[in-house]
PDB file of N, CA and C in Angstrom:
ATOM      1  N   MET I   1     129.608  90.482  87.097  1.00 52.00           N
ATOM      2  CA  MET I   1     128.615  89.916  86.401  1.00 52.00           C
ATOM      3  C   MET I   1     127.459  89.339  87.128  1.00 52.00           C
ATOM      4  N   GLU I   2     126.318  89.694  86.849  1.00 64.00           N
ATOM      5  CA  GLU I   2     125.124  89.106  87.510  1.00 64.00           C
ATOM      6  C   GLU I   2     124.811  87.616  87.069  1.00 64.00           C
ATOM      7  N   SER I   3     124.425  86.975  88.092  1.00 80.00           N
ATOM      8  CA  SER I   3     124.065  85.729  87.811  1.00 80.00           C
ATOM      9  C   SER I   3     122.675  85.560  87.150  1.00 80.00           C
ATOM     10  N   CYS I   4     122.206  84.384  86.462  1.00 81.00           N
ATOM     11  CA  CYS I   4     120.884  84.410  85.986  1.00 81.00           C
ATOM     12  C   CYS I   4     119.857  84.422  86.887  1.00 81.00           C
ATOM     13  N   GLY I   5     120.017  83.953  88.151  1.00 81.00           N
ATOM     14  CA  GLY I   5     119.242  83.809  89.273  1.00 81.00           C
ATOM     15  C   GLY I   5     118.816  85.200  89.910  1.00 81.00           C
ATOM     16  N   MET I   6     120.001  85.920  90.064  1.00 81.00           N
ATOM     17  CA  MET I   6     119.663  87.242  90.589  1.00 81.00           C
ATOM     18  C   MET I   6     119.021  88.222  89.574  1.00 81.00           C
ATOM     19  N   ASN I   7     119.319  88.023  88.348  1.00 85.00           N
ATOM     20  CA  ASN I   7     118.809  88.663  87.269  1.00 85.00           C
ATOM     21  C   ASN I   7     116.987  88.450  87.191  1.00 85.00           C
ATOM     22  N   ALA I   8     116.832  87.165  87.380  1.00 88.00           N
ATOM     23  CA  ALA I   8     115.364  86.713  87.490  1.00 88.00           C
ATOM     24  C   ALA I   8     114.650  87.303  88.810  1.00 88.00           C
ATOM     25  N   ILE I   9     115.286  87.353  89.683  1.00 85.00           N
ATOM     26  CA  ILE I   9     114.826  87.847  90.882  1.00 85.00           C
ATOM     27  C   ILE I   9     114.402  89.326  90.685  1.00 85.00           C
ATOM     28  N   LYS I  10     115.263  90.028  90.034  1.00 86.00           N
ATOM     29  CA  LYS I  10     115.099  91.482  89.853  1.00 86.00           C
ATOM     30  C   LYS I  10     114.009  91.730  89.016  1.00 86.00           C
ATOM     31  N   TYR I  11     113.761  90.909  88.036  1.00 89.00           N
ATOM     32  CA  TYR I  11     112.502  91.193  87.131  1.00 89.00           C
ATOM     33  C   TYR I  11     111.162  90.649  87.721  1.00 89.00           C
ATOM     34  N   ILE I  12     111.244  89.475  88.610  1.00 89.00           N
ATOM     35  CA  ILE I  12     110.127  89.080  89.226  1.00 89.00           C
ATOM     36  C   ILE I  12     109.736  90.128  90.118  1.00 89.00           C
ATOM     37  N   LEU I  13     110.586  90.776  91.016  1.00 86.00           N
ATOM     38  CA  LEU I  13     110.220  91.818  91.925  1.00 86.00           C
ATOM     39  C   LEU I  13     109.656  93.002  91.147  1.00 86.00           C
ATOM     40  N   PHE I  14     110.080  93.476  89.971  1.00 89.00           N
ATOM     41  CA  PHE I  14     109.635  94.467  89.191  1.00 89.00           C
ATOM     42  C   PHE I  14     108.167  94.208  88.850  1.00 89.00           C
ATOM     43  N   VAL I  15     107.856  92.943  88.392  1.00 92.00           N
ATOM     44  CA  VAL I  15     106.726  92.563  87.731  1.00 92.00           C
ATOM     45  C   VAL I  15     105.579  92.741  88.865  1.00 92.00           C
ATOM     46  N   PHE I  16     105.974  92.000  90.104  1.00 90.00           N
ATOM     47  CA  PHE I  16     104.876  92.152  91.256  1.00 90.00           C
ATOM     48  C   PHE I  16     104.604  93.514  91.663  1.00 90.00           C
ATOM     49  N   ASN I  17     105.643  94.333  91.884  1.00 89.00           N
ATOM     50  CA  ASN I  17     105.537  95.833  91.983  1.00 89.00           C
ATOM     51  C   ASN I  17     104.637  96.447  90.838  1.00 89.00           C
ATOM     52  N   LEU I  18     104.805  96.121  89.651  1.00 91.00           N
ATOM     53  CA  LEU I  18     104.094  96.674  88.562  1.00 91.00           C
ATOM     54  C   LEU I  18     102.662  96.170  88.705  1.00 91.00           C
ATOM     55  N   ILE I  19     102.456  94.978  89.121  1.00 93.00           N
ATOM     56  CA  ILE I  19     100.880  94.671  89.363  1.00 93.00           C
ATOM     57  C   ILE I  19     100.322  95.381  90.592  1.00 93.00           C
ATOM     58  N   PHE I  20     101.068  95.835  91.669  1.00 91.00           N
ATOM     59  CA  PHE I  20     100.542  96.360  92.706  1.00 91.00           C
ATOM     60  C   PHE I  20     100.439  97.882  92.381  1.00 91.00           C
ATOM     61  N   ALA I  21     101.054  98.403  91.526  1.00 92.00           N
ATOM     62  CA  ALA I  21     101.032  99.719  90.991  1.00 92.00           C
ATOM     63  C   ALA I  21      99.773  99.879  89.984  1.00 92.00           C
ATOM     64  N   LEU I  22      99.541  98.907  89.216  1.00 94.00           N
ATOM     65  CA  LEU I  22      98.505  98.984  88.478  1.00 94.00           C
ATOM     66  C   LEU I  22      97.084  98.744  89.250  1.00 94.00           C
ATOM     67  N   SER I  23      97.232  97.941  90.445  1.00 93.00           N
ATOM     68  CA  SER I  23      96.071  97.753  91.444  1.00 93.00           C
ATOM     69  C   SER I  23      95.901  99.180  92.035  1.00 93.00           C
ATOM     70  N   GLY I  24      96.837  99.963  92.374  1.00 92.00           N
ATOM     71  CA  GLY I  24      96.754 101.189  93.054  1.00 92.00           C
ATOM     72  C   GLY I  24      95.923 102.050  92.030  1.00 92.00           C
ATOM     73  N   VAL I  25      96.315 102.207  90.773  1.00 95.00           N
ATOM     74  CA  VAL I  25      95.663 103.015  89.699  1.00 95.00           C
ATOM     75  C   VAL I  25      94.178 102.526  89.735  1.00 95.00           C
ATOM     76  N   GLY I  26      93.878 101.208  89.723  1.00 95.00           N
ATOM     77  CA  GLY I  26      92.556 100.703  89.687  1.00 95.00           C
ATOM     78  C   GLY I  26      91.721 100.966  90.976  1.00 95.00           C
ATOM     79  N   ILE I  27      92.322 101.257  91.986  1.00 93.00           N
ATOM     80  CA  ILE I  27      91.570 101.690  93.235  1.00 93.00           C
ATOM     81  C   ILE I  27      91.332 102.857  93.183  1.00 93.00           C
ATOM     82  N   ILE I  28      92.165 103.901  92.761  1.00 94.00           N
ATOM     83  CA  ILE I  28      92.015 105.322  92.474  1.00 94.00           C
ATOM     84  C   ILE I  28      90.846 105.628  91.368  1.00 94.00           C
ATOM     85  N   ALA I  29      90.795 104.685  90.450  1.00 95.00           N
ATOM     86  CA  ALA I  29      89.933 104.853  89.507  1.00 95.00           C
ATOM     87  C   ALA I  29      88.575 104.508  90.009  1.00 95.00           C
ATOM     88  N   ALA I  30      88.413 103.441  90.664  1.00 92.00           N
ATOM     89  CA  ALA I  30      87.299 102.943  91.407  1.00 92.00           C
ATOM     90  C   ALA I  30      86.643 104.092  92.509  1.00 92.00           C
ATOM     91  N   GLY I  31      87.455 104.789  93.057  1.00 90.00           N
ATOM     92  CA  GLY I  31      87.096 105.709  94.042  1.00 90.00           C
ATOM     93  C   GLY I  31      86.539 106.949  93.183  1.00 90.00           C
ATOM     94  N   ALA I  32      87.265 107.342  92.194  1.00 91.00           N
ATOM     95  CA  ALA I  32      86.948 108.430  91.421  1.00 91.00           C
ATOM     96  C   ALA I  32      85.607 108.347  90.748  1.00 91.00           C
ATOM     97  N   VAL I  33      85.318 107.145  90.234  1.00 91.00           N
ATOM     98  CA  VAL I  33      84.109 106.978  89.556  1.00 91.00           C
ATOM     99  C   VAL I  33      83.063 106.928  90.531  1.00 91.00           C
ATOM    100  N   VAL I  34      83.115 106.402  91.675  1.00 86.00           N
ATOM    101  CA  VAL I  34      82.103 106.632  92.664  1.00 86.00           C
ATOM    102  C   VAL I  34      81.930 108.043  93.006  1.00 86.00           C
ATOM    103  N   LEU I  35      82.970 108.672  93.375  1.00 83.00           N
ATOM    104  CA  LEU I  35      82.878 110.253  93.766  1.00 83.00           C
ATOM    105  C   LEU I  35      82.216 110.907  92.577  1.00 83.00           C
ATOM    106  N   GLY I  36      82.410 110.465  91.498  1.00 83.00           N
ATOM    107  CA  GLY I  36      82.022 111.323  90.206  1.00 83.00           C
ATOM    108  C   GLY I  36      80.427 110.869  90.143  1.00 83.00           C
ATOM    109  N   GLN I  37      80.057 109.782  90.483  1.00 82.00           N
ATOM    110  CA  GLN I  37      78.577 109.405  90.306  1.00 82.00           C
ATOM    111  C   GLN I  37      77.766 110.175  91.452  1.00 82.00           C
ATOM    112  N   PHE I  38      78.226 110.037  92.738  1.00 73.00           N
ATOM    113  CA  PHE I  38      77.398 110.617  93.932  1.00 73.00           C
ATOM    114  C   PHE I  38      77.969 111.956  94.336  1.00 73.00           C
ATOM    115  N   GLY I  39      79.102 112.512  93.725  1.00 67.00           N
ATOM    116  CA  GLY I  39      79.643 113.774  94.179  1.00 67.00           C
ATOM    117  C   GLY I  39      78.643 115.003  93.720  1.00 67.00           C
ATOM    118  N   GLY I  40      77.859 114.989  92.699  1.00 64.00           N
ATOM    119  CA  GLY I  40      77.101 116.015  92.317  1.00 64.00           C
ATOM    120  C   GLY I  40      75.703 116.083  93.141  1.00 64.00           C
ATOM    121  N   SER I  41      75.530 115.117  93.874  1.00 63.00           N
ATOM    122  CA  SER I  41      74.429 115.092  94.723  1.00 63.00           C
ATOM    123  C   SER I  41      74.737 115.124  96.213  1.00 63.00           C
ATOM    124  N   GLN I  42      75.759 115.857  96.539  1.00 60.00           N
ATOM    125  CA  GLN I  42      76.197 115.984  97.831  1.00 60.00           C
ATOM    126  C   GLN I  42      75.270 116.636  98.801  1.00 60.00           C
ATOM    127  N   ARG I  43      74.521 117.532  98.409  1.00 60.00           N
ATOM    128  CA  ARG I  43      73.626 118.276  99.317  1.00 60.00           C
ATOM    129  C   ARG I  43      72.368 117.306  99.558  1.00 60.00           C
ATOM    130  N   PHE I  44      71.914 116.158  98.873  1.00 61.00           N
ATOM    131  CA  PHE I  44      71.082 115.339  99.182  1.00 61.00           C
ATOM    132  C   PHE I  44      71.402 114.048 100.121  1.00 61.00           C
ATOM    133  N   LEU I  45      72.850 113.826 100.038  1.00 59.00           N
ATOM    134  CA  LEU I  45      73.489 112.862 100.696  1.00 59.00           C
ATOM    135  C   LEU I  45      74.067 113.139 102.067  1.00 59.00           C
ATOM    136  N   GLU I  46      74.227 112.333 102.983  1.00 61.00           N
ATOM    137  CA  GLU I  46      75.060 112.474 104.027  1.00 61.00           C
ATOM    138  C   GLU I  46      76.451 112.318 103.816  1.00 61.00           C
ATOM    139  N   ASP I  47      77.411 112.974 104.711  1.00 58.00           N
ATOM    140  CA  ASP I  47      78.772 112.809 104.574  1.00 58.00           C
ATOM    141  C   ASP I  47      79.400 111.570 104.531  1.00 58.00           C
ATOM    142  N   ARG I  48      78.722 110.479 105.258  1.00 59.00           N
ATOM    143  CA  ARG I  48      79.242 109.075 105.313  1.00 59.00           C
ATOM    144  C   ARG I  48      79.180 108.446 103.985  1.00 59.00           C
ATOM    145  N   ILE I  49      78.473 108.771 103.123  1.00 59.00           N
ATOM    146  CA  ILE I  49      78.339 108.052 101.644  1.00 59.00           C
ATOM    147  C   ILE I  49      79.504 108.636 100.902  1.00 59.00           C
ATOM    148  N   LEU I  50      79.987 109.910 101.141  1.00 62.00           N
ATOM    149  CA  LEU I  50      81.082 110.473 100.345  1.00 62.00           C
ATOM    150  C   LEU I  50      82.594 110.193 100.991  1.00 62.00           C
ATOM    151  N   ALA I  51      82.493 109.550 102.121  1.00 74.00           N
ATOM    152  CA  ALA I  51      83.775 109.454 102.711  1.00 74.00           C
ATOM    153  C   ALA I  51      84.532 108.211 102.117  1.00 74.00           C
ATOM    154  N   PRO I  52      83.849 106.975 101.871  1.00 80.00           N
ATOM    155  CA  PRO I  52      84.654 105.966 101.408  1.00 80.00           C
ATOM    156  C   PRO I  52      85.193 106.224 100.050  1.00 80.00           C
ATOM    157  N   PRO I  53      84.614 106.850  99.035  1.00 83.00           N
ATOM    158  CA  PRO I  53      85.399 107.053  97.796  1.00 83.00           C
ATOM    159  C   PRO I  53      86.729 107.884  98.071  1.00 83.00           C
ATOM    160  N   ILE I  54      86.724 108.750  98.895  1.00 85.00           N
ATOM    161  CA  ILE I  54      87.881 109.515  99.262  1.00 85.00           C
ATOM    162  C   ILE I  54      88.893 108.681  99.949  1.00 85.00           C
ATOM    163  N   VAL I  55      88.556 107.861 100.841  1.00 86.00           N
ATOM    164  CA  VAL I  55      89.368 106.805 101.404  1.00 86.00           C
ATOM    165  C   VAL I  55      90.007 105.893 100.342  1.00 86.00           C
ATOM    166  N   LEU I  56      89.213 105.448  99.363  1.00 88.00           N
ATOM    167  CA  LEU I  56      89.656 104.753  98.311  1.00 88.00           C
ATOM    168  C   LEU I  56      90.662 105.434  97.458  1.00 88.00           C
ATOM    169  N   ILE I  57      90.468 106.728  97.202  1.00 91.00           N
ATOM    170  CA  ILE I  57      91.392 107.455  96.512  1.00 91.00           C
ATOM    171  C   ILE I  57      92.761 107.608  97.103  1.00 91.00           C
ATOM    172  N   VAL I  58      92.719 108.015  98.363  1.00 90.00           N
ATOM    173  CA  VAL I  58      93.931 108.222  99.242  1.00 90.00           C
ATOM    174  C   VAL I  58      94.673 106.736  99.353  1.00 90.00           C
ATOM    175  N   ALA I  59      93.908 105.719  99.757  1.00 89.00           N
ATOM    176  CA  ALA I  59      94.740 104.626  99.732  1.00 89.00           C
ATOM    177  C   ALA I  59      95.190 103.999  98.654  1.00 89.00           C
ATOM    178  N   GLY I  60      94.573 104.243  97.268  1.00 91.00           N
ATOM    179  CA  GLY I  60      95.146 103.806  96.067  1.00 91.00           C
ATOM    180  C   GLY I  60      96.369 104.669  95.695  1.00 91.00           C
ATOM    181  N   ALA I  61      96.546 105.981  96.126  1.00 92.00           N
ATOM    182  CA  ALA I  61      97.630 106.686  95.804  1.00 92.00           C
ATOM    183  C   ALA I  61      98.748 106.384  96.613  1.00 92.00           C
ATOM    184  N   ILE I  62      98.575 105.742  97.953  1.00 89.00           N
ATOM    185  CA  ILE I  62      99.595 105.360  98.773  1.00 89.00           C
ATOM    186  C   ILE I  62     100.108 104.026  98.217  1.00 89.00           C
ATOM    187  N   VAL I  63      99.222 103.078  97.695  1.00 89.00           N
ATOM    188  CA  VAL I  63      99.639 101.786  97.003  1.00 89.00           C
ATOM    189  C   VAL I  63     100.408 102.179  95.775  1.00 89.00           C
ATOM    190  N   PHE I  64      99.926 103.096  95.081  1.00 93.00           N
ATOM    191  CA  PHE I  64     100.655 103.292  93.834  1.00 93.00           C
ATOM    192  C   PHE I  64     102.160 103.968  94.097  1.00 93.00           C
ATOM    193  N   LEU I  65     102.193 104.971  95.055  1.00 90.00           N
ATOM    194  CA  LEU I  65     103.458 105.346  95.308  1.00 90.00           C
ATOM    195  C   LEU I  65     104.402 104.424  95.793  1.00 90.00           C
ATOM    196  N   VAL I  66     104.013 103.548  96.721  1.00 89.00           N
ATOM    197  CA  VAL I  66     105.112 102.658  97.210  1.00 89.00           C
ATOM    198  C   VAL I  66     105.396 101.552  96.167  1.00 89.00           C
ATOM    199  N   ALA I  67     104.374 101.197  95.437  1.00 90.00           N
ATOM    200  CA  ALA I  67     104.719 100.159  94.340  1.00 90.00           C
ATOM    201  C   ALA I  67     105.654 100.713  93.291  1.00 90.00           C
ATOM    202  N   PHE I  68     105.316 102.116  93.061  1.00 90.00           N
ATOM    203  CA  PHE I  68     106.314 102.800  92.080  1.00 90.00           C
ATOM    204  C   PHE I  68     107.634 102.910  92.469  1.00 90.00           C
ATOM    205  N   LEU I  69     107.854 103.069  93.818  1.00 88.00           N
ATOM    206  CA  LEU I  69     109.144 103.000  94.392  1.00 88.00           C
ATOM    207  C   LEU I  69     109.731 101.689  94.349  1.00 88.00           C
ATOM    208  N   GLY I  70     108.955 100.691  94.551  1.00 88.00           N
ATOM    209  CA  GLY I  70     109.576  99.454  94.285  1.00 88.00           C
ATOM    210  C   GLY I  70     109.866  99.040  92.947  1.00 88.00           C
ATOM    211  N   CYS I  71     109.238  99.551  91.969  1.00 89.00           N
ATOM    212  CA  CYS I  71     109.509  99.244  90.728  1.00 89.00           C
ATOM    213  C   CYS I  71     110.856  99.914  90.250  1.00 89.00           C
ATOM    214  N   CYS I  72     110.863 101.278  90.406  1.00 89.00           N
ATOM    215  CA  CYS I  72     112.146 101.958  90.373  1.00 89.00           C
ATOM    216  C   CYS I  72     113.324 101.207  91.007  1.00 89.00           C
ATOM    217  N   GLY I  73     113.073 100.873  92.194  1.00 88.00           N
ATOM    218  CA  GLY I  73     114.244 100.296  93.018  1.00 88.00           C
ATOM    219  C   GLY I  73     114.691  99.060  92.594  1.00 88.00           C
ATOM    220  N   ALA I  74     113.815  98.144  92.109  1.00 87.00           N
ATOM    221  CA  ALA I  74     114.054  96.770  91.465  1.00 87.00           C
ATOM    222  C   ALA I  74     114.727  97.024  90.168  1.00 87.00           C
ATOM    223  N   ILE I  75     114.316  97.839  89.259  1.00 88.00           N
ATOM    224  CA  ILE I  75     115.029  97.937  88.041  1.00 88.00           C
ATOM    225  C   ILE I  75     116.471  98.515  88.024  1.00 88.00           C
ATOM    226  N   LYS I  76     116.558  99.615  88.848  1.00 88.00           N
ATOM    227  CA  LYS I  76     117.809 100.417  89.120  1.00 88.00           C
ATOM    228  C   LYS I  76     118.727  99.685  90.081  1.00 88.00           C
ATOM    229  N   GLU I  77     118.101  98.734  90.764  1.00 85.00           N
ATOM    230  CA  GLU I  77     118.918  98.059  91.885  1.00 85.00           C
ATOM    231  C   GLU I  77     119.375  99.137  92.826  1.00 85.00           C
ATOM    232  N   ASN I  78     118.457 100.010  93.249  1.00 85.00           N
ATOM    233  CA  ASN I  78     118.866 100.995  94.306  1.00 85.00           C
ATOM    234  C   ASN I  78     118.615 100.582  95.360  1.00 85.00           C
ATOM    235  N   TYR I  79     119.658 100.555  96.507  1.00 86.00           N
ATOM    236  CA  TYR I  79     119.336  99.845  97.792  1.00 86.00           C
ATOM    237  C   TYR I  79     118.499 100.708  98.457  1.00 86.00           C
ATOM    238  N   LEU I  80     118.673 102.008  98.498  1.00 88.00           N
ATOM    239  CA  LEU I  80     117.734 102.822  99.341  1.00 88.00           C
ATOM    240  C   LEU I  80     116.327 102.909  99.122  1.00 88.00           C
ATOM    241  N   MET I  81     115.951 102.763  97.712  1.00 86.00           N
ATOM    242  CA  MET I  81     114.611 102.747  97.344  1.00 86.00           C
ATOM    243  C   MET I  81     113.946 101.378  97.753  1.00 86.00           C
ATOM    244  N   LEU I  82     114.639 100.197  97.735  1.00 85.00           N
ATOM    245  CA  LEU I  82     114.246  98.975  98.138  1.00 85.00           C
ATOM    246  C   LEU I  82     114.108  98.800  99.638  1.00 85.00           C
ATOM    247  N   ILE I  83     114.910  99.577 100.458  1.00 89.00           N
ATOM    248  CA  ILE I  83     114.721  99.676 101.851  1.00 89.00           C
ATOM    249  C   ILE I  83     113.478 100.604 102.158  1.00 89.00           C
ATOM    250  N   ALA I  84     113.296 101.651 101.521  1.00 88.00           N
ATOM    251  CA  ALA I  84     112.167 102.529 101.614  1.00 88.00           C
ATOM    252  C   ALA I  84     110.777 101.685 101.509  1.00 88.00           C
ATOM    253  N   VAL I  85     110.710 100.803 100.471  1.00 88.00           N
ATOM    254  CA  VAL I  85     109.666 100.117 100.063  1.00 88.00           C
ATOM    255  C   VAL I  85     109.529  98.972 101.158  1.00 88.00           C
ATOM    256  N   SER I  86     110.557  98.305 101.711  1.00 87.00           N
ATOM    257  CA  SER I  86     110.316  97.499 102.809  1.00 87.00           C
ATOM    258  C   SER I  86     109.823  98.039 104.111  1.00 87.00           C
ATOM    259  N   ILE I  87     110.262  99.159 104.447  1.00 91.00           N
ATOM    260  CA  ILE I  87     109.909  99.842 105.671  1.00 91.00           C
ATOM    261  C   ILE I  87     108.474 100.252 105.366  1.00 91.00           C
ATOM    262  N   ALA I  88     108.113 100.857 104.207  1.00 87.00           N
ATOM    263  CA  ALA I  88     106.607 101.136 103.960  1.00 87.00           C
ATOM    264  C   ALA I  88     105.680  99.912 104.101  1.00 87.00           C
ATOM    265  N   GLY I  89     106.210  98.712 103.580  1.00 84.00           N
ATOM    266  CA  GLY I  89     105.418  97.550 103.719  1.00 84.00           C
ATOM    267  C   GLY I  89     105.335  97.097 105.250  1.00 84.00           C
ATOM    268  N   ILE I  90     106.313  97.156 106.058  1.00 90.00           N
ATOM    269  CA  ILE I  90     106.322  96.882 107.450  1.00 90.00           C
ATOM    270  C   ILE I  90     105.295  97.826 108.044  1.00 90.00           C
ATOM    271  N   ILE I  91     105.244  98.945 107.750  1.00 89.00           N
ATOM    272  CA  ILE I  91     104.517  99.935 108.455  1.00 89.00           C
ATOM    273  C   ILE I  91     102.967  99.694 108.165  1.00 89.00           C
ATOM    274  N   LEU I  92     102.673  99.293 106.686  1.00 82.00           N
ATOM    275  CA  LEU I  92     101.358  98.920 106.462  1.00 82.00           C
ATOM    276  C   LEU I  92     101.049  97.863 106.954  1.00 82.00           C
ATOM    277  N   ALA I  93     101.782  96.741 107.130  1.00 83.00           N
ATOM    278  CA  ALA I  93     101.567  95.412 107.718  1.00 83.00           C
ATOM    279  C   ALA I  93     101.188  95.688 109.374  1.00 83.00           C
ATOM    280  N   CYS I  94     101.744  96.462 109.968  1.00 87.00           N
ATOM    281  CA  CYS I  94     101.432  96.857 111.390  1.00 87.00           C
ATOM    282  C   CYS I  94     100.176  97.638 111.514  1.00 87.00           C
ATOM    283  N   CYS I  95      99.978  98.434 110.483  1.00 83.00           N
ATOM    284  CA  CYS I  95      98.642  99.357 110.569  1.00 83.00           C
ATOM    285  C   CYS I  95      97.613  98.398 110.358  1.00 83.00           C
ATOM    286  N   LEU I  96      97.567  97.298 109.429  1.00 79.00           N
ATOM    287  CA  LEU I  96      96.671  96.404 109.230  1.00 79.00           C
ATOM    288  C   LEU I  96      96.493  95.451 110.426  1.00 79.00           C
ATOM    289  N   ALA I  97      97.428  95.096 110.940  1.00 84.00           N
ATOM    290  CA  ALA I  97      97.476  94.264 112.041  1.00 84.00           C
ATOM    291  C   ALA I  97      96.903  94.800 113.338  1.00 84.00           C
ATOM    292  N   SER I  98      97.217  96.199 113.603  1.00 85.00           N
ATOM    293  CA  SER I  98      96.689  96.862 114.747  1.00 85.00           C
ATOM    294  C   SER I  98      95.119  97.312 114.521  1.00 85.00           C
ATOM    295  N   SER I  99      94.635  97.331 113.351  1.00 80.00           N
ATOM    296  CA  SER I  99      93.274  97.638 112.873  1.00 80.00           C
ATOM    297  C   SER I  99      92.427  96.510 113.223  1.00 80.00           C
ATOM    298  N   ILE I 100      92.796  95.332 113.157  1.00 79.00           N
ATOM    299  CA  ILE I 100      92.092  94.014 113.343  1.00 79.00           C
ATOM    300  C   ILE I 100      91.776  93.722 114.856  1.00 79.00           C
ATOM    301  N   LYS I 101      90.444  93.755 115.138  1.00 68.00           N
ATOM    302  CA  LYS I 101      90.309  93.662 116.470  1.00 68.00           C
ATOM    303  C   LYS I 101      89.577  92.329 116.675  1.00 68.00           C
ATOM    304  N   LYS I 102      89.522  91.815 118.059  1.00 62.00           N
ATOM    305  CA  LYS I 102      88.742  90.417 117.956  1.00 62.00           C
ATOM    306  C   LYS I 102      87.286  90.640 118.195  1.00 62.00           C
ATOM    307  N   ARG I 103      86.630  89.653 117.565  1.00 60.00           N
ATOM    308  CA  ARG I 103      85.021  89.882 117.468  1.00 60.00           C
ATOM    309  C   ARG I 103      84.578  89.276 118.733  1.00 60.00           C
ATOM    310  N   ASP I 104      83.541  90.046 119.404  1.00 58.00           N
ATOM    311  CA  ASP I 104      83.044  89.526 120.643  1.00 58.00           C
ATOM    312  C   ASP I 104      81.987  88.645 120.246  1.00 58.00           C
ATOM    313  N   ASP I 105      81.819  87.526 121.015  1.00 56.00           N
ATOM    314  CA  ASP I 105      80.697  86.534 121.110  1.00 56.00           C
ATOM    315  C   ASP I 105      79.677  87.044 121.754  1.00 56.00           C
ATOM    316  N   ASP I 106      78.513  87.156 120.903  1.00 55.00           N
ATOM    317  CA  ASP I 106      77.337  87.545 121.709  1.00 55.00           C
ATOM    318  C   ASP I 106      76.366  86.207 121.977  1.00 55.00           C
ATOM    319  N   SER I 107      76.979  85.147 121.582  1.00 53.00           N
ATOM    320  CA  SER I 107      76.142  83.930 121.774  1.00 53.00           C
ATOM    321  C   SER I 107      76.197  83.169 123.152  1.00 53.00           C
ATOM    322  N   LYS I 108      76.936  83.915 124.052  1.00 52.00           N
ATOM    323  CA  LYS I 108      77.246  83.355 125.486  1.00 52.00           C
ATOM    324  C   LYS I 108      75.938  83.483 126.306  1.00 52.00           C
TER     325      LYS I 108
END
């Protein structure tokens, strides 16, 4: 029998993953709206204007998939799904940390 604390942790984890999944859907929607607004005028625009919406759509899809895995793993208490979400979070944090670079001071 589960204790009340473990049951609360399960639902808190589910709610946070649900918030991230909805955020992923929002990111996908924002990228799709921007791509829809400027996608028709592709021949007048440069490629660098159309690249950010595609990046938003891909990033939103990744966030949604990882958060959906977390939701399913939390509700079903599936150990392997929760480990997959944890590994994906660690990889995402490492990618974020490696992309941050020190800003050069030009004021010297």
